[in-house]
Amino acid sequence: MAAAAEGAGPGGGGGGAGAAEEPVVSLAEVLAENEELEKEARAVLGGSDHERCSYSQGAVKRQALYACSTCTPPGAEPAGICLACSYECHGSHRLLELYTKRNFRCDCGNSKFKNLQCKLLPEKGKVNSGNKYNDNFYGLYCTCKRPYPDPEDEIPDEMIQCIVCEDWFHGRHLGAVPPDSGDFHEMVCQACMNHCQFLWAYASQFAVPPLTKANSLEDEGIVLNVEETEEQKKEVKKESRPEHQEIKEENQTEQINEPSTSSGSACPEVGVKSEESGCKLKELQSKQVLKKDTATFWPSNWRSKLCTCEDCLKMYAELEVQFLTDECDTVLAYENKGTSDQETDRRDPLMDTLNSMNRVQQVELICEYNDLKTELTDYLRRFADEGTVVKREDIQHFFEEFQSRKRRRTNRMQYYCS
């Protein structure tokens, strides 16, 4: 965990003129950083239950998933397990974090696992026929079918998930240079664009232009933005508004039974037929449509632009991409759900305690906290290096040992009254 170095406090606090200043970080800054890390973890888990197997919920709309390379190594049938089973049934196994998958039912203990029975829900069907699998379940990603992180790949490159096939791709393997990460929200890979060719009609109007290398500057590695059309500029301007009229109208329609996102707006109902006459897709296809053999990048709320006429809904079903009209299907909506579900209004008791202490007590508490943080980090690093899951009893054992060491240190101290 990196901490910003700061100068000494008021008064200088000793040390000669040439003495090196120690990096200083306040407990409040450490707590704020830890809170940010916890927030990211809540977003990834999306409110997943860490104690109960998700199998009884059927095909969960979107959940955090894991693959166990100990139970299902390459060559065996692929399988995915939920968060709770990763703790309870595979705690000492080597797990692969798959991030999220849609419409998936936990496989733990079914026929794909030859020598393991689920401890949480032993009675399960032999297979989950609705589940979809890819090479991610063996720890391989992208068109290059390499692991991540790849020890043999020295090129720094971010991985981007396709919203259709849900595979992860290196930015350099998408057929186009991705825009800056803050400029787009979703990506559709080359193969899925070939599968869903109707998206090219929308891409010409709504997609975020990729970056392109100017021929004269290619050798120097300088990257320039592609020029936008006037229609694209107008569309981006509309998207930048906090809540333009179209979104307001959608929010007034009947909502599905989904938790609200952190922005306070629930996802619009899926599959609502457009009140507009005619087909949006046919109207766009009547204009010039440029198809490329590349991935495409999309801004927020682009799904609301997809036509929902009867013919288009039928086409989505045939292509098995009905989820594209569901704005609650997005990873952003999933992350917002995980964050909002666990947000509380209560004050941080540690910060309240810190504010009530004098300077000496605050320094003592910071020292104790730093000792705990250092020892816990070293302890957890062993689990990360071995690729094993940290179980509840492991944490209990750590704190028992920590308290024992603390008592031994305290007993050796001598106190004097002035």
Tab-separated table of N, CA and C in Angstrom, residues 244-330:
chain	number	residue	atom	x	y	z
A	244	HIS	N	-30.899	13.697	-18.944
A	244	HIS	CA	-31.654	14.351	-20.002
A	244	HIS	C	-33.073	13.791	-20.046
A	245	GLN	N	-33.882	14.397	-20.851
A	245	GLN	CA	-35.315	14.125	-20.822
A	245	GLN	C	-35.637	12.669	-21.086
A	246	GLU	N	-34.877	12.032	-21.987
A	246	GLU	CA	-35.195	10.646	-22.342
A	246	GLU	C	-35.077	9.722	-21.149
A	247	ILE	N	-34.016	9.914	-20.341
A	247	ILE	CA	-33.821	9.064	-19.173
A	247	ILE	C	-34.919	9.318	-18.152
A	248	LYS	N	-35.319	10.593	-17.997
A	248	LYS	CA	-36.397	10.906	-17.059
A	248	LYS	C	-37.674	10.170	-17.439
A	249	GLU	N	-37.987	10.153	-18.738
A	249	GLU	CA	-39.198	9.468	-19.169
A	249	GLU	C	-39.102	7.984	-18.898
A	250	GLU	N	-37.920	7.377	-19.099
A	250	GLU	CA	-37.769	5.946	-18.851
A	250	GLU	C	-37.934	5.627	-17.374
A	251	ASN	N	-37.425	6.523	-16.516
A	251	ASN	CA	-37.514	6.277	-15.087
A	251	ASN	C	-38.941	6.377	-14.572
A	252	GLN	N	-39.824	7.007	-15.359
A	252	GLN	CA	-41.210	7.133	-14.936
A	252	GLN	C	-42.038	5.914	-15.309
A	253	THR	N	-41.456	5.014	-16.134
A	253	THR	CA	-42.182	3.808	-16.495
A	253	THR	C	-42.115	2.811	-15.365
A	254	GLU	N	-42.904	1.742	-15.499
A	254	GLU	CA	-42.923	0.714	-14.463
A	254	GLU	C	-41.552	0.074	-14.338
A	255	GLN	N	-41.028	-0.084	-13.112
A	255	GLN	CA	-39.694	-0.598	-12.884
A	255	GLN	C	-39.761	-2.072	-12.513
A	256	ILE	N	-38.672	-2.798	-12.905
A	256	ILE	CA	-38.587	-4.196	-12.488
A	256	ILE	C	-38.109	-4.245	-11.057
A	257	ASN	N	-38.246	-5.389	-10.424
A	257	ASN	CA	-37.935	-5.527	-9.007
A	257	ASN	C	-36.439	-5.695	-8.812
A	258	GLU	N	-35.698	-4.599	-9.025
A	258	GLU	CA	-34.244	-4.616	-8.876
A	258	GLU	C	-33.846	-3.492	-7.939
A	259	PRO	N	-32.805	-3.697	-7.106
A	259	PRO	CA	-32.332	-2.615	-6.231
A	259	PRO	C	-31.857	-1.429	-7.056
A	260	SER	N	-31.989	-0.244	-6.493
A	260	SER	CA	-31.554	0.949	-7.188
A	260	SER	C	-30.039	1.002	-7.241
A	261	THR	N	-29.510	1.689	-8.254
A	261	THR	CA	-28.076	1.914	-8.317
A	261	THR	C	-27.733	3.066	-7.404
A	262	SER	N	-26.427	3.329	-7.238
A	262	SER	CA	-25.993	4.371	-6.321
A	262	SER	C	-26.460	5.752	-6.764
A	263	SER	N	-26.783	5.907	-8.040
A	263	SER	CA	-27.257	7.202	-8.516
A	263	SER	C	-28.707	7.444	-8.156
A	264	GLY	N	-29.366	6.419	-7.609
A	264	GLY	CA	-30.742	6.569	-7.171
A	264	GLY	C	-31.766	6.212	-8.216
A	265	SER	N	-31.349	5.872	-9.430
A	265	SER	CA	-32.301	5.521	-10.476
A	265	SER	C	-32.317	4.019	-10.694
A	266	ALA	N	-33.507	3.439	-10.708
A	266	ALA	CA	-33.625	2.004	-10.942
A	266	ALA	C	-33.527	1.726	-12.429
A	267	CYS	N	-33.245	0.465	-12.772
A	267	CYS	CA	-33.108	0.104	-14.181
A	267	CYS	C	-34.478	0.046	-14.829
A	268	PRO	N	-34.611	0.527	-16.063
A	268	PRO	CA	-35.903	0.486	-16.749
A	268	PRO	C	-36.317	-0.934	-17.080
A	269	GLU	N	-37.598	-1.119	-17.266
A	269	GLU	CA	-38.125	-2.446	-17.539
A	269	GLU	C	-37.555	-3.001	-18.839
A	270	VAL	N	-37.242	-4.299	-18.811
A	270	VAL	CA	-36.628	-4.952	-19.964
A	270	VAL	C	-37.685	-5.316	-20.991
A	271	GLY	N	-37.366	-5.094	-22.240
A	271	GLY	CA	-38.225	-5.574	-23.313
A	271	GLY	C	-39.479	-4.752	-23.535
A	272	VAL	N	-39.548	-3.517	-23.023
A	272	VAL	CA	-40.709	-2.666	-23.251
A	272	VAL	C	-40.720	-2.234	-24.717
A	273	LYS	N	-41.813	-2.411	-25.375
A	273	LYS	CA	-41.890	-2.055	-26.794
A	273	LYS	C	-41.872	-0.542	-26.966
A	274	SER	N	-41.161	-0.123	-27.964
A	274	SER	CA	-41.043	1.310	-28.235
A	274	SER	C	-42.395	1.883	-28.653
A	275	GLU	N	-42.692	3.054	-28.109
A	275	GLU	CA	-43.937	3.708	-28.471
A	275	GLU	C	-43.813	4.414	-29.824
A	276	GLU	N	-42.572	4.586	-30.275
A	276	GLU	CA	-42.381	5.241	-31.559
A	276	GLU	C	-42.821	4.312	-32.687
A	277	SER	N	-43.358	4.901	-33.740
A	277	SER	CA	-43.768	4.095	-34.888
A	277	SER	C	-42.541	3.725	-35.695
A	278	GLY	N	-42.567	2.516	-36.267
A	278	GLY	CA	-41.455	2.085	-37.092
A	278	GLY	C	-40.348	1.446	-36.285
A	279	CYS	N	-39.297	1.048	-36.974
A	279	CYS	CA	-38.167	0.345	-36.375
A	279	CYS	C	-36.938	1.237	-36.408
A	280	LYS	N	-36.344	1.492	-35.253
A	280	LYS	CA	-35.137	2.315	-35.177
A	280	LYS	C	-34.008	1.699	-35.994
A	281	LEU	N	-33.895	0.356	-35.913
A	281	LEU	CA	-32.797	-0.317	-36.605
A	281	LEU	C	-32.896	-0.125	-38.116
A	282	LYS	N	-34.082	-0.320	-38.674
A	282	LYS	CA	-34.251	-0.162	-40.119
A	282	LYS	C	-33.955	1.269	-40.549
A	283	GLU	N	-34.333	2.218	-39.707
A	283	GLU	CA	-34.058	3.625	-40.020
A	283	GLU	C	-32.550	3.873	-40.081
A	284	LEU	N	-31.803	3.282	-39.131
A	284	LEU	CA	-30.348	3.462	-39.126
A	284	LEU	C	-29.696	2.718	-40.283
A	285	GLN	N	-30.238	1.534	-40.603
A	285	GLN	CA	-29.658	0.739	-41.690
A	285	GLN	C	-29.893	1.368	-43.052
A	286	SER	N	-30.866	2.262	-43.139
A	286	SER	CA	-31.126	2.949	-44.416
A	286	SER	C	-30.042	3.977	-44.717
A	287	LYS	N	-29.268	4.344	-43.684
A	287	LYS	CA	-28.159	5.271	-43.877
A	287	LYS	C	-26.891	4.467	-44.156
A	288	GLN	N	-25.820	5.142	-44.448
A	288	GLN	CA	-24.566	4.454	-44.734
A	288	GLN	C	-24.027	3.825	-43.468
A	289	VAL	N	-23.761	2.513	-43.511
A	289	VAL	CA	-23.240	1.772	-42.368
A	289	VAL	C	-21.853	1.250	-42.722
A	290	LEU	N	-20.868	1.633	-41.929
A	290	LEU	CA	-19.494	1.205	-42.163
A	290	LEU	C	-19.157	0.059	-41.218
A	291	LYS	N	-18.855	-1.122	-41.766
A	291	LYS	CA	-18.496	-2.285	-40.966
A	291	LYS	C	-16.989	-2.491	-41.008
A	292	LYS	N	-16.416	-2.776	-39.850
A	292	LYS	CA	-14.987	-3.041	-39.747
A	292	LYS	C	-14.777	-4.333	-38.980
A	293	ASP	N	-13.616	-4.911	-39.145
A	293	ASP	CA	-13.279	-6.117	-38.398
A	293	ASP	C	-12.559	-5.723	-37.111
A	294	THR	N	-13.293	-5.023	-36.246
A	294	THR	CA	-12.722	-4.536	-34.991
A	294	THR	C	-13.742	-4.667	-33.866
A	295	ALA	N	-13.263	-4.478	-32.663
A	295	ALA	CA	-14.164	-4.343	-31.523
A	295	ALA	C	-14.788	-2.952	-31.558
A	296	THR	N	-15.851	-2.757	-30.796
A	296	THR	CA	-16.491	-1.445	-30.686
A	296	THR	C	-16.589	-1.053	-29.225
A	297	PHE	N	-16.631	0.254	-28.979
A	297	PHE	CA	-16.634	0.795	-27.627
A	297	PHE	C	-17.841	1.711	-27.470
A	298	TRP	N	-18.521	1.603	-26.325
A	298	TRP	CA	-19.833	2.230	-26.186
A	298	TRP	C	-19.912	3.089	-24.931
A	299	PRO	N	-20.646	4.211	-25.010
A	299	PRO	CA	-20.823	5.087	-23.841
A	299	PRO	C	-21.907	4.546	-22.915
A	300	SER	N	-22.110	5.215	-21.805
A	300	SER	CA	-23.176	4.813	-20.888
A	300	SER	C	-24.539	5.057	-21.537
A	301	ASN	N	-25.510	4.262	-21.160
A	301	ASN	CA	-26.903	4.401	-21.618
A	301	ASN	C	-27.096	4.124	-23.108
A	302	TRP	N	-26.091	3.580	-23.791
A	302	TRP	CA	-26.277	3.292	-25.216
A	302	TRP	C	-27.315	2.196	-25.428
A	303	ARG	N	-27.480	1.325	-24.443
A	303	ARG	CA	-28.453	0.231	-24.593
A	303	ARG	C	-29.875	0.758	-24.738
A	304	SER	N	-30.129	1.915	-24.141
A	304	SER	CA	-31.477	2.486	-24.237
A	304	SER	C	-31.805	2.931	-25.658
A	305	LYS	N	-30.777	3.022	-26.524
A	305	LYS	CA	-30.999	3.431	-27.908
A	305	LYS	C	-31.410	2.258	-28.803
A	306	LEU	N	-31.270	1.029	-28.319
A	306	LEU	CA	-31.602	-0.142	-29.133
A	306	LEU	C	-33.107	-0.241	-29.349
A	307	CYS	N	-33.474	-0.605	-30.536
A	307	CYS	CA	-34.895	-0.727	-30.874
A	307	CYS	C	-35.518	-1.906	-30.120
A	308	THR	N	-36.745	-1.734	-29.664
A	308	THR	CA	-37.458	-2.805	-28.964
A	308	THR	C	-38.777	-3.137	-29.661
A	309	CYS	N	-38.806	-2.962	-30.995
A	309	CYS	CA	-40.002	-3.369	-31.735
A	309	CYS	C	-40.084	-4.898	-31.756
A	310	GLU	N	-41.180	-5.419	-32.170
A	310	GLU	CA	-41.405	-6.868	-32.135
A	310	GLU	C	-40.366	-7.629	-32.952
A	311	ASP	N	-40.044	-7.114	-34.142
A	311	ASP	CA	-39.063	-7.802	-34.991
A	311	ASP	C	-37.677	-7.804	-34.351
A	312	CYS	N	-37.291	-6.698	-33.739
A	312	CYS	CA	-35.967	-6.627	-33.121
A	312	CYS	C	-35.887	-7.518	-31.890
A	313	LEU	N	-36.935	-7.557	-31.086
A	313	LEU	CA	-36.940	-8.432	-29.916
A	313	LEU	C	-36.810	-9.893	-30.341
A	314	LYS	N	-37.448	-10.241	-31.444
A	314	LYS	CA	-37.333	-11.603	-31.968
A	314	LYS	C	-35.899	-11.882	-32.412
A	315	MET	N	-35.277	-10.892	-33.051
A	315	MET	CA	-33.886	-11.053	-33.502
A	315	MET	C	-32.950	-11.220	-32.305
A	316	TYR	N	-33.151	-10.431	-31.240
A	316	TYR	CA	-32.309	-10.566	-30.053
A	316	TYR	C	-32.418	-11.977	-29.470
A	317	ALA	N	-33.643	-12.507	-29.455
A	317	ALA	CA	-33.852	-13.848	-28.905
A	317	ALA	C	-33.134	-14.907	-29.750
A	318	GLU	N	-33.207	-14.761	-31.067
A	318	GLU	CA	-32.555	-15.724	-31.954
A	318	GLU	C	-31.034	-15.693	-31.797
A	319	LEU	N	-30.500	-14.499	-31.542
A	319	LEU	CA	-29.053	-14.343	-31.358
A	319	LEU	C	-28.633	-14.569	-29.908
A	320	GLU	N	-29.605	-14.790	-29.022
A	320	GLU	CA	-29.370	-15.003	-27.592
A	320	GLU	C	-28.662	-13.805	-26.954
A	321	VAL	N	-29.105	-12.620	-27.308
A	321	VAL	CA	-28.529	-11.405	-26.719
A	321	VAL	C	-29.639	-10.495	-26.176
A	322	GLN	N	-30.694	-11.113	-25.646
A	322	GLN	CA	-31.803	-10.314	-25.107
A	322	GLN	C	-31.331	-9.358	-24.011
A	323	PHE	N	-30.252	-9.723	-23.314
A	323	PHE	CA	-29.744	-8.925	-22.200
A	323	PHE	C	-29.265	-7.545	-22.639
A	324	LEU	N	-29.031	-7.345	-23.944
A	324	LEU	CA	-28.531	-6.056	-24.396
A	324	LEU	C	-29.529	-4.926	-24.158
A	325	THR	N	-30.800	-5.248	-24.069
A	325	THR	CA	-31.803	-4.206	-23.818
A	325	THR	C	-32.016	-3.978	-22.325
A	326	ASP	N	-31.283	-4.694	-21.491
A	326	ASP	CA	-31.449	-4.605	-20.039
A	326	ASP	C	-30.296	-3.795	-19.454
A	327	GLU	N	-30.575	-2.576	-19.022
A	327	GLU	CA	-29.525	-1.730	-18.461
A	327	GLU	C	-29.106	-2.182	-17.068
A	328	CYS	N	-29.885	-3.057	-16.430
A	328	CYS	CA	-29.467	-3.630	-15.150
A	328	CYS	C	-28.463	-4.762	-15.354
A	329	ASP	N	-28.251	-5.167	-16.607
A	329	ASP	CA	-27.297	-6.227	-16.898
A	329	ASP	C	-25.865	-5.715	-16.893
A	330	THR	N	-25.673	-4.421	-16.966
A	330	THR	CA	-24.328	-3.869	-17.079
A	330	THR	C	-23.526	-4.130	-15.813
